[in-house]
Amino acid sequence: MRILRTLGLLLSLGWTQTILVSGTGDGSFEGGTGCTGNSYTVNGWTIVNGTQTNRWAVNNIPGGAHHGSRAIYITDNCGPNPPSHNYNVNSASVVHFYRDVTLPAGQPYMTISAYVRVNGENGWDYLDIFVAPTSVTPTAGTQVAAAYRIARYSMISSSWTQITARFCGTAGQTYRVIFSWRNDNSLGTQPPAAVDRIHITASSTPAWMVNVPALPYTHGADNTCGKGNNFTSSNVSPTCGSTNYYGGEDMVWVFTPTSSGSITITLNASTTWTGLKLYRGGTLSPCGGLTGATCVGEAVSGSSTASNLTLTACVDAGQTYYLQVDYWPSPTCGAITNLTISAPVPPSSCTGLGTGVTNVATLPYNSGPGTTCGAVD
């Protein structure tokens, strides 16, 4: 029942998602084997090994796959069956595998998740993920242009670890998703890269943005890690409060109150150096960034000790607001235990100084008892 309610809420917000590559289908490499030079295709992926010493192999991976029995992994010996999950650290190699995917109409946001095992030499041997135009064809021995890279992984773990990378593109356009292994000719820790259960989706809403249906609102446990650094001091103009809290991976909640009044925002987080920023109006970019907004307020942890944050602000009915959670790296991202936004509380009815203007005839002056209630803002 809870799943149905959640699905109904997402549909009411206009949220849609399409699976482009299934993690238990073509992203699981169960449909074939291979460990050769030049190029070959397995499960719709084109593997480009050329004559490199360290190559991609699709086979029953030593140590076991994450799904099924097969995965795609780097080997320096295609002789055994299955080939070893090992690389020659003294032979520089660059190899790739890729496939094309098309973002459906109205769904410009791509999410790529996978399970990887990768060590190598930090900064020198690594697994890269690229999203490029289809005019970019990978060549063995040559690295893909860094401008297309959306993620890099090195020295993660020799055990299967889930990774997530995201890309904002143009709905209706076809892109080439490329996985590349690169190693230099010295040093390195085994094992090299292995990849399994690649799952690629397209969606109408980015993972970093949450549309708030109504106030009051509660957002439970979540995490900004893997959602990207979408709001920086460069693409938010004007910035809100300290520019130090724009360097981490972030999330943004979008809400439009139906009544005016004072709201209280409370963030419970276990991460240090956390910033909470509230903007009024402006133009939100589909790929991150906000321009022309007004900074309503900011609350920051301001220390190396995790603390809860509270921000109180006055909001106007019918006006759109953007609430940003960000970090002063390090950390670059963090876990959220709970975030709440109260319903607007209208001003209480009271009497006082009327227009809020008092003409002072002479100095010194003492107003005596009074109140600001009823004064015009």
Tab-separated table of C-alpha atoms in Angstrom:
chain	number	residue	atom	x	y	z
A	1	MET	CA	0.000	0.000	0.000
A	2	ARG	CA	2.863	2.401	0.829
A	3	ILE	CA	4.451	1.696	-2.571
A	4	LEU	CA	1.177	2.557	-4.337
A	5	ARG	CA	0.839	5.813	-2.386
A	6	THR	CA	4.423	6.767	-3.244
A	7	LEU	CA	3.880	5.967	-6.927
A	8	GLY	CA	0.701	8.048	-6.934
A	9	LEU	CA	2.555	11.015	-5.416
A	10	LEU	CA	5.356	10.794	-7.983
A	11	LEU	CA	2.881	10.639	-10.855
A	12	SER	CA	0.979	13.608	-9.469
A	13	LEU	CA	4.239	15.584	-9.509
A	14	GLY	CA	4.784	14.678	-13.172
A	15	TRP	CA	7.723	12.378	-12.389
A	16	THR	CA	8.445	9.715	-15.019
A	17	GLN	CA	11.316	7.288	-15.509
A	18	THR	CA	12.405	4.938	-18.306
A	19	ILE	CA	14.876	2.042	-18.014
A	20	LEU	CA	17.349	2.306	-20.881
A	21	VAL	CA	19.614	-0.589	-19.824
A	22	SER	CA	18.525	-3.149	-17.239
A	23	GLY	CA	20.974	-4.171	-14.531
A	24	THR	CA	19.656	-7.729	-14.705
A	25	GLY	CA	19.407	-7.725	-18.511
A	26	ASP	CA	21.950	-6.351	-20.987
A	27	GLY	CA	23.798	-4.626	-18.151
A	28	SER	CA	24.642	-7.976	-16.564
A	29	PHE	CA	26.689	-9.537	-19.419
A	30	GLU	CA	25.051	-12.954	-19.119
A	31	GLY	CA	24.448	-13.224	-22.870
A	32	GLY	CA	27.938	-14.039	-24.156
A	33	THR	CA	31.667	-14.316	-23.564
A	34	GLY	CA	34.769	-12.833	-25.120
A	35	CYS	CA	38.401	-11.930	-24.569
A	36	THR	CA	39.942	-10.925	-27.866
A	37	GLY	CA	41.688	-8.038	-29.545
A	38	ASN	CA	40.107	-5.470	-31.844
A	39	SER	CA	36.339	-5.020	-31.324
A	40	TYR	CA	33.494	-7.379	-30.524
A	41	THR	CA	29.961	-7.095	-29.163
A	42	VAL	CA	28.377	-8.727	-26.110
A	43	ASN	CA	24.836	-7.939	-24.926
A	44	GLY	CA	24.725	-4.818	-27.091
A	45	TRP	CA	28.014	-3.442	-25.734
A	46	THR	CA	30.918	-2.890	-28.128
A	47	ILE	CA	34.254	-3.862	-26.564
A	48	VAL	CA	37.370	-2.114	-27.907
A	49	ASN	CA	40.599	-3.831	-26.839
A	50	GLY	CA	42.844	-3.449	-29.871
A	51	THR	CA	46.261	-4.991	-29.187
A	52	GLN	CA	46.524	-3.678	-25.621
A	53	THR	CA	48.100	-5.975	-23.018
A	54	ASN	CA	45.344	-5.412	-20.467
A	55	ARG	CA	41.938	-6.098	-22.010
A	56	TRP	CA	38.264	-6.265	-21.191
A	57	ALA	CA	36.993	-9.847	-20.856
A	58	VAL	CA	33.379	-10.982	-20.580
A	59	ASN	CA	33.291	-14.274	-18.734
A	60	ASN	CA	32.673	-16.080	-15.456
A	61	ILE	CA	34.691	-13.726	-13.302
A	62	PRO	CA	37.021	-15.223	-10.686
A	63	GLY	CA	35.588	-14.476	-7.266
A	64	GLY	CA	32.030	-14.377	-8.601
A	65	ALA	CA	29.823	-11.825	-10.357
A	66	HIS	CA	27.433	-9.492	-8.593
A	67	HIS	CA	24.519	-10.769	-10.684
A	68	GLY	CA	24.453	-14.138	-12.415
A	69	SER	CA	27.842	-15.672	-13.140
A	70	ARG	CA	29.415	-13.304	-15.674
A	71	ALA	CA	30.790	-9.779	-15.617
A	72	ILE	CA	33.103	-7.622	-17.709
A	73	TYR	CA	36.593	-7.196	-16.253
A	74	ILE	CA	40.226	-6.452	-17.054
A	75	THR	CA	42.671	-9.279	-17.650
A	76	ASP	CA	46.235	-9.606	-18.940
A	77	ASN	CA	45.786	-13.287	-19.866
A	78	CYS	CA	42.982	-14.488	-22.130
A	79	GLY	CA	44.354	-18.059	-22.062
A	80	PRO	CA	42.626	-19.611	-19.046
A	81	ASN	CA	38.886	-20.149	-18.888
A	82	PRO	CA	37.828	-17.996	-17.219
A	83	PRO	CA	40.591	-15.432	-17.792
A	84	SER	CA	42.298	-14.171	-14.665
A	85	HIS	CA	41.137	-10.908	-13.051
A	86	ASN	CA	44.615	-9.451	-13.026
A	87	TYR	CA	46.549	-6.789	-14.946
A	88	ASN	CA	50.146	-6.191	-15.982
A	89	VAL	CA	51.092	-3.062	-14.028
A	90	ASN	CA	54.161	-2.540	-16.243
A	91	SER	CA	52.290	-2.356	-19.546
A	92	ALA	CA	50.349	0.879	-20.164
A	93	SER	CA	46.876	0.176	-21.592
A	94	VAL	CA	43.668	2.035	-22.482
A	95	VAL	CA	40.605	-0.053	-23.391
A	96	HIS	CA	36.889	0.670	-23.632
A	97	PHE	CA	33.384	-0.714	-23.919
A	98	TYR	CA	30.349	1.344	-24.938
A	99	ARG	CA	26.767	1.451	-26.186
A	100	ASP	CA	24.321	4.133	-27.390
A	101	VAL	CA	21.179	5.148	-25.501
A	102	THR	CA	18.458	7.663	-26.348
A	103	LEU	CA	16.860	9.936	-23.776
A	104	PRO	CA	13.053	9.811	-24.235
A	105	ALA	CA	10.968	12.934	-24.755
A	106	GLY	CA	10.580	14.881	-21.535
A	107	GLN	CA	13.318	12.895	-19.755
A	108	PRO	CA	16.674	14.701	-20.039
A	109	TYR	CA	18.259	13.245	-16.884
A	110	MET	CA	20.377	10.089	-17.108
A	111	THR	CA	21.442	8.005	-14.122
A	112	ILE	CA	24.090	5.298	-14.504
A	113	SER	CA	24.551	2.869	-11.641
A	114	ALA	CA	26.760	-0.210	-11.540
A	115	TYR	CA	28.665	-2.496	-9.244
A	116	VAL	CA	32.442	-2.288	-9.578
A	117	ARG	CA	35.564	-3.877	-8.167
A	118	VAL	CA	38.604	-1.690	-8.772
A	119	ASN	CA	41.938	-0.942	-7.165
A	120	GLY	CA	44.903	0.060	-9.352
A	121	GLU	CA	47.225	2.966	-8.596
A	122	ASN	CA	45.453	6.024	-7.265
A	123	GLY	CA	45.574	8.834	-9.816
A	124	TRP	CA	47.248	6.681	-12.482
A	125	ASP	CA	45.153	3.513	-12.944
A	126	TYR	CA	41.391	4.055	-13.014
A	127	LEU	CA	37.924	3.326	-14.386
A	128	ASP	CA	36.287	6.260	-16.189
A	129	ILE	CA	32.667	6.738	-17.272
A	130	PHE	CA	31.930	9.085	-20.175
A	131	VAL	CA	28.738	10.303	-21.855
A	132	ALA	CA	29.584	11.627	-25.305
A	133	PRO	CA	27.975	12.358	-28.682
A	134	THR	CA	27.692	9.343	-30.974
A	135	SER	CA	30.360	10.932	-33.161
A	136	VAL	CA	32.928	9.997	-30.482
A	137	THR	CA	34.213	6.476	-31.217
A	138	PRO	CA	36.656	5.109	-28.627
A	139	THR	CA	40.010	3.811	-29.851
A	140	ALA	CA	42.170	1.315	-27.969
A	141	GLY	CA	45.285	2.973	-26.589
A	142	THR	CA	43.729	6.464	-26.624
A	143	GLN	CA	41.814	8.096	-23.773
A	144	VAL	CA	38.434	9.694	-24.416
A	145	ALA	CA	38.426	13.499	-24.065
A	146	ALA	CA	38.110	14.556	-20.421
A	147	ALA	CA	35.288	16.954	-21.308
A	148	TYR	CA	32.933	13.962	-21.619
A	149	ARG	CA	33.897	12.312	-18.323
A	150	ILE	CA	31.169	12.181	-15.655
A	151	ALA	CA	32.925	9.913	-13.115
A	152	ARG	CA	36.313	8.395	-12.243
A	153	TYR	CA	37.013	5.524	-9.836
A	154	SER	CA	40.332	4.272	-8.466
A	155	MET	CA	41.317	2.336	-5.354
A	156	ILE	CA	37.705	1.732	-4.312
A	157	SER	CA	37.674	-1.911	-3.202
A	158	SER	CA	38.411	-5.451	-4.280
A	159	SER	CA	34.796	-6.262	-3.304
A	160	TRP	CA	31.696	-5.318	-5.289
A	161	THR	CA	30.743	-1.704	-4.540
A	162	GLN	CA	27.807	0.205	-6.026
A	163	ILE	CA	28.585	3.477	-7.798
A	164	THR	CA	26.224	6.073	-9.296
A	165	ALA	CA	26.947	8.761	-11.894
A	166	ARG	CA	24.536	11.286	-13.384
A	167	PHE	CA	24.271	13.300	-16.581
A	168	CYS	CA	21.964	16.099	-17.714
A	169	GLY	CA	21.376	16.053	-21.457
A	170	THR	CA	18.766	16.874	-24.087
A	171	ALA	CA	15.568	14.830	-24.238
A	172	GLY	CA	15.224	12.985	-27.545
A	173	GLN	CA	18.977	12.925	-28.193
A	174	THR	CA	21.151	9.797	-28.480
A	175	TYR	CA	24.337	9.593	-26.408
A	176	ARG	CA	27.246	7.166	-26.238
A	177	VAL	CA	27.930	5.746	-22.761
A	178	ILE	CA	31.580	4.702	-22.502
A	179	PHE	CA	33.404	2.776	-19.766
A	180	SER	CA	37.203	2.975	-19.986
A	181	TRP	CA	40.090	1.385	-18.123
A	182	ARG	CA	43.462	3.151	-18.128
A	183	ASN	CA	46.708	2.130	-16.446
A	184	ASP	CA	50.261	3.420	-16.722
A	185	ASN	CA	53.445	1.358	-16.937
A	186	SER	CA	54.465	1.187	-13.281
A	187	LEU	CA	53.058	0.180	-9.908
A	188	GLY	CA	49.494	-0.806	-9.091
A	189	THR	CA	47.397	-2.864	-6.719
A	190	GLN	CA	45.379	-5.858	-7.888
A	191	PRO	CA	42.637	-6.268	-8.949
A	192	PRO	CA	41.976	-3.924	-11.868
A	193	ALA	CA	38.459	-2.870	-12.888
A	194	ALA	CA	35.490	-5.208	-13.012
A	195	VAL	CA	31.959	-4.014	-13.811
A	196	ASP	CA	28.595	-5.742	-13.426
A	197	ARG	CA	24.898	-4.947	-13.195
A	198	ILE	CA	25.002	-1.682	-15.164
A	199	HIS	CA	21.605	-0.004	-14.850
A	200	ILE	CA	20.841	3.124	-16.903
A	201	THR	CA	17.648	5.137	-16.513
A	202	ALA	CA	16.222	8.379	-17.879
A	203	SER	CA	13.888	10.563	-15.836
A	204	SER	CA	11.902	13.775	-16.032
A	205	THR	CA	13.257	15.131	-12.741
A	206	PRO	CA	16.897	15.185	-11.586
A	207	ALA	CA	17.830	13.143	-8.521
A	208	TRP	CA	18.995	16.280	-6.742
A	209	MET	CA	15.623	18.052	-6.987
A	210	VAL	CA	12.574	17.342	-4.839
A	211	ASN	CA	9.172	18.850	-5.674
A	212	VAL	CA	7.364	19.489	-2.403
A	213	PRO	CA	3.629	18.789	-2.915
A	214	ALA	CA	2.350	20.815	0.053
A	215	LEU	CA	3.287	22.302	3.414
A	216	PRO	CA	3.832	21.054	6.065
A	217	TYR	CA	6.351	18.648	4.574
A	218	THR	CA	8.710	15.974	5.896
A	219	HIS	CA	11.597	14.396	4.007
A	220	GLY	CA	13.021	11.302	5.704
A	221	ALA	CA	16.436	9.680	5.476
A	222	ASP	CA	18.361	10.524	2.316
A	223	ASN	CA	21.872	11.206	1.067
A	224	THR	CA	23.368	13.826	-1.237
A	225	CYS	CA	26.261	11.534	-2.205
A	226	GLY	CA	26.198	10.734	-5.910
A	227	LYS	CA	23.737	13.527	-6.727
A	228	GLY	CA	26.434	15.893	-8.011
A	229	ASN	CA	27.595	19.426	-7.240
A	230	ASN	CA	24.750	21.184	-9.021
A	231	PHE	CA	24.799	24.536	-7.209
A	232	THR	CA	28.110	26.376	-7.072
A	233	SER	CA	29.211	29.919	-6.357
A	234	SER	CA	29.671	30.217	-10.143
A	235	ASN	CA	26.194	29.177	-11.326
A	236	VAL	CA	24.121	30.689	-8.487
A	237	SER	CA	23.676	34.437	-8.900
A	238	PRO	CA	23.410	36.142	-6.561
A	239	THR	CA	24.773	33.741	-3.965
A	240	CYS	CA	23.131	33.339	-0.570
A	241	GLY	CA	25.269	33.841	2.533
A	242	SER	CA	28.708	32.264	2.720
A	243	THR	CA	30.160	31.117	-0.615
A	244	ASN	CA	32.092	28.424	1.283
A	245	TYR	CA	28.989	26.210	1.374
A	246	TYR	CA	28.709	25.655	-2.377
A	247	GLY	CA	31.421	23.063	-2.949
A	248	GLY	CA	29.742	19.760	-2.068
A	249	GLU	CA	27.137	17.529	-3.643
A	250	ASP	CA	23.748	19.027	-2.982
A	251	MET	CA	19.967	18.715	-3.021
A	252	VAL	CA	17.228	21.292	-3.624
A	253	TRP	CA	13.606	21.264	-2.483
A	254	VAL	CA	11.130	23.344	-4.510
A	255	PHE	CA	7.901	24.528	-2.904
A	256	THR	CA	5.182	27.116	-3.462
A	257	PRO	CA	3.175	28.002	-0.334
A	258	THR	CA	-0.578	28.419	-0.706
A	259	SER	CA	-0.709	30.863	2.219
A	260	SER	CA	1.600	33.547	3.578
A	261	GLY	CA	3.282	33.536	6.958
A	262	SER	CA	6.298	32.346	8.882
A	263	ILE	CA	7.775	28.890	8.259
A	264	THR	CA	10.372	26.931	10.215
A	265	ILE	CA	12.794	24.622	8.397
A	266	THR	CA	14.636	22.010	10.446
A	267	LEU	CA	17.454	19.822	9.130
A	268	ASN	CA	18.716	16.842	11.099
A	269	ALA	CA	22.020	15.694	9.631
A	270	SER	CA	24.988	13.692	10.885
A	271	THR	CA	27.478	15.442	8.634
A	272	THR	CA	29.733	18.366	9.584
A	273	TRP	CA	30.095	21.715	7.766
A	274	THR	CA	26.538	21.704	6.399
A	275	GLY	CA	24.786	24.705	4.872
A	276	LEU	CA	21.041	25.365	4.515
A	277	LYS	CA	20.054	28.153	2.087
A	278	LEU	CA	16.610	29.462	1.113
A	279	TYR	CA	15.932	31.466	-2.066
A	280	ARG	CA	12.831	33.280	-3.294
A	281	GLY	CA	11.983	33.278	-7.005
A	282	GLY	CA	14.554	33.209	-9.775
A	283	THR	CA	15.186	30.837	-12.675
A	284	LEU	CA	16.276	27.260	-11.952
A	285	SER	CA	18.501	25.733	-14.631
A	286	PRO	CA	17.596	22.152	-15.668
A	287	CYS	CA	21.210	21.094	-15.239
A	288	GLY	CA	21.822	22.955	-11.970
A	289	GLY	CA	22.231	26.586	-11.010
A	290	LEU	CA	19.870	29.401	-10.049
A	291	THR	CA	19.822	32.978	-11.301
A	292	GLY	CA	17.850	36.077	-10.384
A	293	ALA	CA	16.697	34.762	-7.003
A	294	THR	CA	16.558	36.605	-3.679
A	295	CYS	CA	18.398	35.161	-0.697
A	296	VAL	CA	15.857	34.747	2.098
A	297	GLY	CA	18.159	33.235	4.707
A	298	GLU	CA	20.972	30.854	5.558
A	299	ALA	CA	21.856	28.521	8.435
A	300	VAL	CA	25.223	26.732	8.665
A	301	SER	CA	26.809	24.312	11.099
A	302	GLY	CA	29.948	26.473	11.186
A	303	SER	CA	32.047	23.879	12.968
A	304	SER	CA	33.603	20.460	12.606
A	305	THR	CA	30.891	19.029	14.863
A	306	ALA	CA	27.664	17.818	13.291
A	307	SER	CA	24.653	19.802	14.440
A	308	ASN	CA	20.997	20.273	13.572
A	309	LEU	CA	20.078	23.401	11.632
A	310	THR	CA	16.976	25.585	11.945
A	311	LEU	CA	15.953	28.376	9.598
A	312	THR	CA	12.897	30.610	10.107
A	313	ALA	CA	11.597	32.800	7.294
A	314	CYS	CA	8.520	34.661	6.067
A	315	VAL	CA	7.038	33.357	2.811
A	316	ASP	CA	4.386	34.676	0.420
A	317	ALA	CA	1.546	32.664	-1.066
A	318	GLY	CA	2.004	31.750	-4.733
A	319	GLN	CA	5.750	32.474	-4.724
A	320	THR	CA	8.230	29.683	-5.549
A	321	TYR	CA	11.049	28.977	-3.076
A	322	TYR	CA	14.205	26.882	-3.423
A	323	LEU	CA	15.784	25.240	-0.366
A	324	GLN	CA	19.381	24.084	-0.846
A	325	VAL	CA	21.419	21.700	1.318
A	326	ASP	CA	25.130	21.914	0.543
A	327	TYR	CA	28.553	21.537	2.175
A	328	TRP	CA	31.870	23.219	2.797
A	329	PRO	CA	34.134	20.415	1.617
A	330	SER	CA	35.329	18.357	3.253
A	331	PRO	CA	32.888	16.580	3.460
A	332	THR	CA	31.827	16.614	-0.169
A	333	CYS	CA	28.429	15.066	0.624
A	334	GLY	CA	26.435	13.753	3.539
A	335	ALA	CA	23.496	11.894	4.990
A	336	ILE	CA	20.229	13.567	5.924
A	337	THR	CA	18.313	12.040	8.806
A	338	ASN	CA	15.261	14.235	8.477
A	339	LEU	CA	14.195	17.550	6.946
A	340	THR	CA	10.921	19.306	7.792
A	341	ILE	CA	9.235	22.459	6.501
A	342	SER	CA	6.340	23.724	8.598
A	343	ALA	CA	3.119	25.172	7.268
A	344	PRO	CA	3.084	29.004	7.143
A	345	VAL	CA	1.886	30.585	10.360
A	346	PRO	CA	0.033	33.857	9.620
A	347	PRO	CA	0.647	36.938	11.817
A	348	SER	CA	-1.553	37.012	14.909
A	349	SER	CA	-4.196	39.711	15.135
A	350	CYS	CA	-3.242	42.497	17.596
A	351	THR	CA	-3.272	46.242	17.989
A	352	GLY	CA	-0.415	48.614	18.489
A	353	LEU	CA	1.228	51.498	16.733
A	354	GLY	CA	-1.066	51.395	13.711
A	355	THR	CA	0.976	52.373	10.682
A	356	GLY	CA	4.212	51.772	12.519
A	357	VAL	CA	5.238	55.436	12.142
A	358	THR	CA	5.653	57.749	15.128
A	359	ASN	CA	6.604	61.391	14.747
A	360	VAL	CA	9.233	62.373	17.347
A	361	ALA	CA	8.846	66.047	18.271
A	362	THR	CA	11.897	66.565	20.477
A	363	LEU	CA	14.920	64.701	21.768
A	364	PRO	CA	15.564	62.969	24.087
A	365	TYR	CA	12.614	60.648	23.452
A	366	ASN	CA	11.137	57.610	25.225
A	367	SER	CA	8.252	55.780	23.581
A	368	GLY	CA	7.149	53.858	26.635
A	369	PRO	CA	5.256	50.546	26.296
A	370	GLY	CA	4.221	49.516	22.785
A	371	THR	CA	4.142	46.754	20.173
A	372	THR	CA	5.007	46.315	16.507
A	373	CYS	CA	1.887	44.226	15.934
A	374	GLY	CA	-0.254	45.725	13.236
A	375	ALA	CA	2.555	47.838	11.865
A	376	VAL	CA	2.863	48.000	8.103
A	377	ASP	CA	5.941	46.221	6.704
